[in-house]
Amino acid sequence: MKAFLLMLTLCGIISVQAQSDKYVQAMQQKLALFDSAKTSADLQSLSAAFERIAEAEKTQWLPYYYAALIQARIGFSDKTADKDAIAAKANALLSKAESIEDNADLCTVRNMIATVQMMVDPMSRWQTYGAQASAALQKGMKLDPNNPRLYYLQGMSLFGTPPQFGGGKDKAKPLFEKAIALGKAEPAKPLFPHWGLAESEKMLAQCQ
């Protein structure tokens, strides 16, 4: 009987390890395509691939995160895209991720998605989606005040806001500096978000 139970335990360990290895390999393969995907069709295909990984790995928030992040990227880059439809898709993905683990990186994508929706008509949508974008960053700061991507996004918001409305390069500059400092100190974790440092350095150069 003891031998039988031991065999079951070993089979369980081997099965979990094989599943973990399969997940890591799938994520690494898709992340390698992240920078090379250029067209909206490429990005939609990659987002769908991350979503399939997420549906197969019910305890992992990262594939949902990347699937939603790619939707945000489409929203910013494709002028012909239906930004409200993209936002609906991304927010649904983020809700699934948050049901597994709520964290600051998910808040960064919430911020970006709200910004995408605001871009449809900034004058009429600023109050609704500007508030949502700001609320996402505030929540992220409570969850992890050392997340560099939160400061990058705050800096981008102020950089794009006219000085007469409280924005401008002078206001954005210290946020990009903080994003860079935190980004350089951020421990490298395989599969986890690592973007923001190069983007912050590029924006800081524009604030000089």
Short mmCIF file of C-alpha atoms in Angstrom, two decimals:
data_model
loop_
_atom_site.label_atom_id
_atom_site.label_comp_id
_atom_site.label_asym_id
_atom_site.label_seq_id
_atom_site.Cartn_x
_atom_site.Cartn_y
_atom_site.Cartn_z
CA MET A 1 0.00 0.00 0.00
CA LYS A 2 2.82 2.42 0.92
CA ALA A 3 4.58 1.64 -2.34
CA PHE A 4 1.37 2.35 -4.27
CA LEU A 5 0.89 5.73 -2.53
CA LEU A 6 4.54 6.62 -3.16
CA MET A 7 4.11 5.79 -6.84
CA LEU A 8 1.02 8.04 -7.06
CA THR A 9 2.89 10.90 -5.37
CA LEU A 10 5.84 10.59 -7.76
CA CYS A 11 3.50 10.49 -10.76
CA GLY A 12 1.81 13.64 -9.48
CA ILE A 13 5.13 15.46 -9.07
CA ILE A 14 6.29 14.43 -12.54
CA SER A 15 2.97 15.55 -14.06
CA VAL A 16 3.12 18.99 -12.38
CA GLN A 17 6.75 19.48 -13.43
CA ALA A 18 5.96 18.51 -17.03
CA GLN A 19 3.04 20.96 -17.06
CA SER A 20 5.24 23.72 -15.65
CA ASP A 21 7.98 23.08 -18.20
CA LYS A 22 5.40 23.12 -21.00
CA TYR A 23 4.01 26.45 -19.74
CA VAL A 24 7.43 28.09 -19.48
CA GLN A 25 8.42 26.86 -22.94
CA ALA A 26 5.17 28.14 -24.48
CA MET A 27 5.56 31.54 -22.82
CA GLN A 28 9.20 31.87 -23.87
CA GLN A 29 8.30 31.07 -27.48
CA LYS A 30 5.56 33.70 -27.60
CA LEU A 31 7.54 36.36 -25.74
CA ALA A 32 10.30 35.95 -28.32
CA LEU A 33 7.78 37.10 -30.93
CA PHE A 34 6.71 40.15 -28.91
CA ASP A 35 9.08 42.66 -30.51
CA SER A 36 9.00 41.20 -34.01
CA ALA A 37 5.20 41.38 -34.39
CA LYS A 38 4.54 44.57 -36.34
CA THR A 39 1.13 44.44 -38.01
CA SER A 40 -2.22 44.39 -36.25
CA ALA A 41 -2.84 40.93 -37.69
CA ASP A 42 0.46 39.68 -36.22
CA LEU A 43 -0.37 41.24 -32.86
CA GLN A 44 -3.91 39.83 -32.79
CA SER A 45 -2.52 36.39 -33.54
CA LEU A 46 0.03 36.74 -30.73
CA SER A 47 -2.60 38.01 -28.29
CA ALA A 48 -4.79 35.00 -29.12
CA ALA A 49 -1.83 32.68 -28.56
CA PHE A 50 -1.26 34.12 -25.07
CA GLU A 51 -4.97 33.77 -24.36
CA ARG A 52 -4.85 30.08 -25.34
CA ILE A 53 -1.95 29.58 -22.93
CA ALA A 54 -3.95 31.34 -20.23
CA GLU A 55 -6.98 29.13 -20.79
CA ALA A 56 -4.77 26.05 -20.48
CA GLU A 57 -3.00 27.34 -17.35
CA LYS A 58 -5.78 28.36 -15.01
CA THR A 59 -3.48 29.59 -12.22
CA GLN A 60 -1.23 31.89 -14.31
CA TRP A 61 -2.01 35.61 -14.68
CA LEU A 62 0.91 36.45 -16.96
CA PRO A 63 -0.53 35.09 -20.25
CA TYR A 64 -3.72 37.09 -19.69
CA TYR A 65 -1.54 40.14 -18.94
CA TYR A 66 0.42 39.81 -22.19
CA ALA A 67 -2.74 39.14 -24.22
CA ALA A 68 -4.24 42.38 -22.84
CA LEU A 69 -0.99 44.35 -23.21
CA ILE A 70 -0.90 43.44 -26.90
CA GLN A 71 -4.48 44.68 -27.29
CA ALA A 72 -3.35 48.01 -25.81
CA ARG A 73 -0.44 48.09 -28.26
CA ILE A 74 -2.87 47.62 -31.16
CA GLY A 75 -5.06 50.39 -29.76
CA PHE A 76 -2.15 52.83 -29.75
CA SER A 77 -0.62 51.87 -33.09
CA ASP A 78 -3.55 51.05 -35.40
CA LYS A 79 -5.51 54.19 -36.31
CA THR A 80 -8.21 52.13 -38.01
CA ALA A 81 -8.81 49.79 -35.07
CA ASP A 82 -12.10 49.83 -33.17
CA LYS A 83 -10.65 51.13 -29.90
CA ASP A 84 -13.77 50.45 -27.84
CA ALA A 85 -13.85 46.84 -29.03
CA ILE A 86 -10.15 46.49 -28.22
CA ALA A 87 -10.76 47.94 -24.77
CA ALA A 88 -13.64 45.55 -24.13
CA LYS A 89 -11.45 42.60 -25.09
CA ALA A 90 -8.49 43.79 -23.03
CA ASN A 91 -10.58 44.57 -19.95
CA ALA A 92 -12.13 41.09 -20.06
CA LEU A 93 -8.64 39.57 -20.18
CA LEU A 94 -7.50 41.76 -17.30
CA SER A 95 -10.49 40.76 -15.18
CA LYS A 96 -9.54 37.11 -15.62
CA ALA A 97 -5.94 37.91 -14.66
CA GLU A 98 -7.05 39.88 -11.60
CA SER A 99 -9.16 36.93 -10.44
CA ILE A 100 -5.88 35.00 -10.16
CA GLU A 101 -3.66 37.78 -8.81
CA ASP A 102 -4.25 41.51 -8.57
CA ASN A 103 -1.04 43.49 -9.02
CA ALA A 104 0.48 46.76 -10.22
CA ASP A 105 1.43 45.52 -13.69
CA LEU A 106 -2.21 44.72 -14.43
CA CYS A 107 -3.00 48.30 -13.35
CA THR A 108 -0.56 49.63 -15.95
CA VAL A 109 -2.51 47.91 -18.72
CA ARG A 110 -5.80 49.17 -17.26
CA ASN A 111 -4.30 52.66 -17.51
CA MET A 112 -3.25 52.16 -21.11
CA ILE A 113 -6.62 50.75 -22.15
CA ALA A 114 -8.46 53.72 -20.61
CA THR A 115 -6.06 56.03 -22.45
CA VAL A 116 -6.79 54.24 -25.73
CA GLN A 117 -10.51 54.83 -25.22
CA MET A 118 -9.93 58.47 -24.33
CA MET A 119 -7.99 58.95 -27.58
CA VAL A 120 -11.16 58.31 -29.59
CA ASP A 121 -12.40 61.78 -28.64
CA PRO A 122 -10.30 63.40 -25.89
CA MET A 123 -12.55 66.42 -25.50
CA SER A 124 -15.71 64.46 -24.78
CA ARG A 125 -14.13 61.37 -23.19
CA TRP A 126 -11.50 62.95 -20.93
CA GLN A 127 -13.64 63.04 -17.82
CA THR A 128 -14.64 59.38 -18.01
CA TYR A 129 -11.54 57.67 -19.32
CA GLY A 130 -9.03 60.15 -17.94
CA ALA A 131 -10.44 59.40 -14.50
CA GLN A 132 -10.24 55.65 -15.15
CA ALA A 133 -6.63 55.92 -16.30
CA SER A 134 -5.71 57.96 -13.24
CA ALA A 135 -7.53 55.57 -10.89
CA ALA A 136 -5.64 52.61 -12.35
CA LEU A 137 -2.29 54.27 -11.62
CA GLN A 138 -3.36 55.21 -8.10
CA LYS A 139 -4.39 51.62 -7.40
CA GLY A 140 -1.10 50.39 -8.84
CA MET A 141 0.85 52.71 -6.57
CA LYS A 142 -0.91 51.23 -3.55
CA LEU A 143 -0.14 47.70 -4.69
CA ASP A 144 3.51 48.34 -5.57
CA PRO A 145 4.98 51.87 -5.31
CA ASN A 146 8.28 50.57 -6.73
CA ASN A 147 6.89 49.44 -10.07
CA PRO A 148 8.83 51.51 -12.65
CA ARG A 149 6.16 51.22 -15.34
CA LEU A 150 3.69 53.17 -13.20
CA TYR A 151 6.04 56.17 -13.14
CA TYR A 152 6.71 55.89 -16.86
CA LEU A 153 2.97 56.05 -17.56
CA GLN A 154 2.52 58.94 -15.13
CA GLY A 155 5.31 60.75 -16.92
CA MET A 156 3.72 60.11 -20.29
CA SER A 157 0.44 61.53 -19.05
CA LEU A 158 2.08 64.74 -17.82
CA PHE A 159 4.31 64.99 -20.89
CA GLY A 160 1.23 65.04 -23.11
CA THR A 161 -0.68 67.50 -20.92
CA PRO A 162 -0.27 71.24 -21.69
CA PRO A 163 1.48 73.26 -18.93
CA GLN A 164 -1.65 75.38 -18.40
CA PHE A 165 -3.42 72.18 -17.32
CA GLY A 166 -0.69 71.06 -14.92
CA GLY A 167 1.50 69.08 -17.33
CA GLY A 168 4.59 69.70 -19.40
CA LYS A 169 8.17 68.45 -19.70
CA ASP A 170 9.27 69.88 -16.36
CA LYS A 171 6.57 67.94 -14.54
CA ALA A 172 7.20 64.74 -16.48
CA LYS A 173 11.01 64.73 -16.16
CA PRO A 174 11.30 63.61 -12.48
CA LEU A 175 8.85 60.79 -13.14
CA PHE A 176 10.92 59.47 -16.04
CA GLU A 177 14.03 59.76 -13.84
CA LYS A 178 12.35 57.72 -11.12
CA ALA A 179 11.12 55.14 -13.63
CA ILE A 180 14.69 54.74 -14.88
CA ALA A 181 16.14 54.37 -11.38
CA LEU A 182 13.52 51.80 -10.40
CA GLY A 183 13.83 50.01 -13.74
CA LYS A 184 17.58 49.58 -13.32
CA ALA A 185 17.08 48.25 -9.78
CA GLU A 186 14.24 45.89 -10.73
CA PRO A 187 15.27 42.24 -10.30
CA ALA A 188 15.17 40.22 -13.51
CA LYS A 189 12.43 37.60 -13.33
CA PRO A 190 11.91 35.24 -16.27
CA LEU A 191 8.57 35.70 -18.06
CA PHE A 192 7.68 38.79 -15.98
CA PRO A 193 7.19 42.29 -17.48
CA HIS A 194 10.45 44.13 -18.04
CA TRP A 195 9.52 46.92 -20.42
CA GLY A 196 9.65 50.61 -19.55
CA LEU A 197 13.34 51.34 -19.00
CA ALA A 198 14.26 52.06 -22.61
CA GLU A 199 11.01 53.93 -23.12
CA SER A 200 11.67 56.10 -20.04
CA GLU A 201 15.23 56.88 -21.18
CA LYS A 202 13.93 57.94 -24.58
CA MET A 203 11.32 60.24 -23.03
CA LEU A 204 13.81 61.71 -20.53
CA ALA A 205 16.00 62.73 -23.46
CA GLN A 206 13.05 64.70 -24.83
CA CYS A 207 12.67 66.51 -21.50
CA GLN A 208 16.22 67.92 -21.52
#
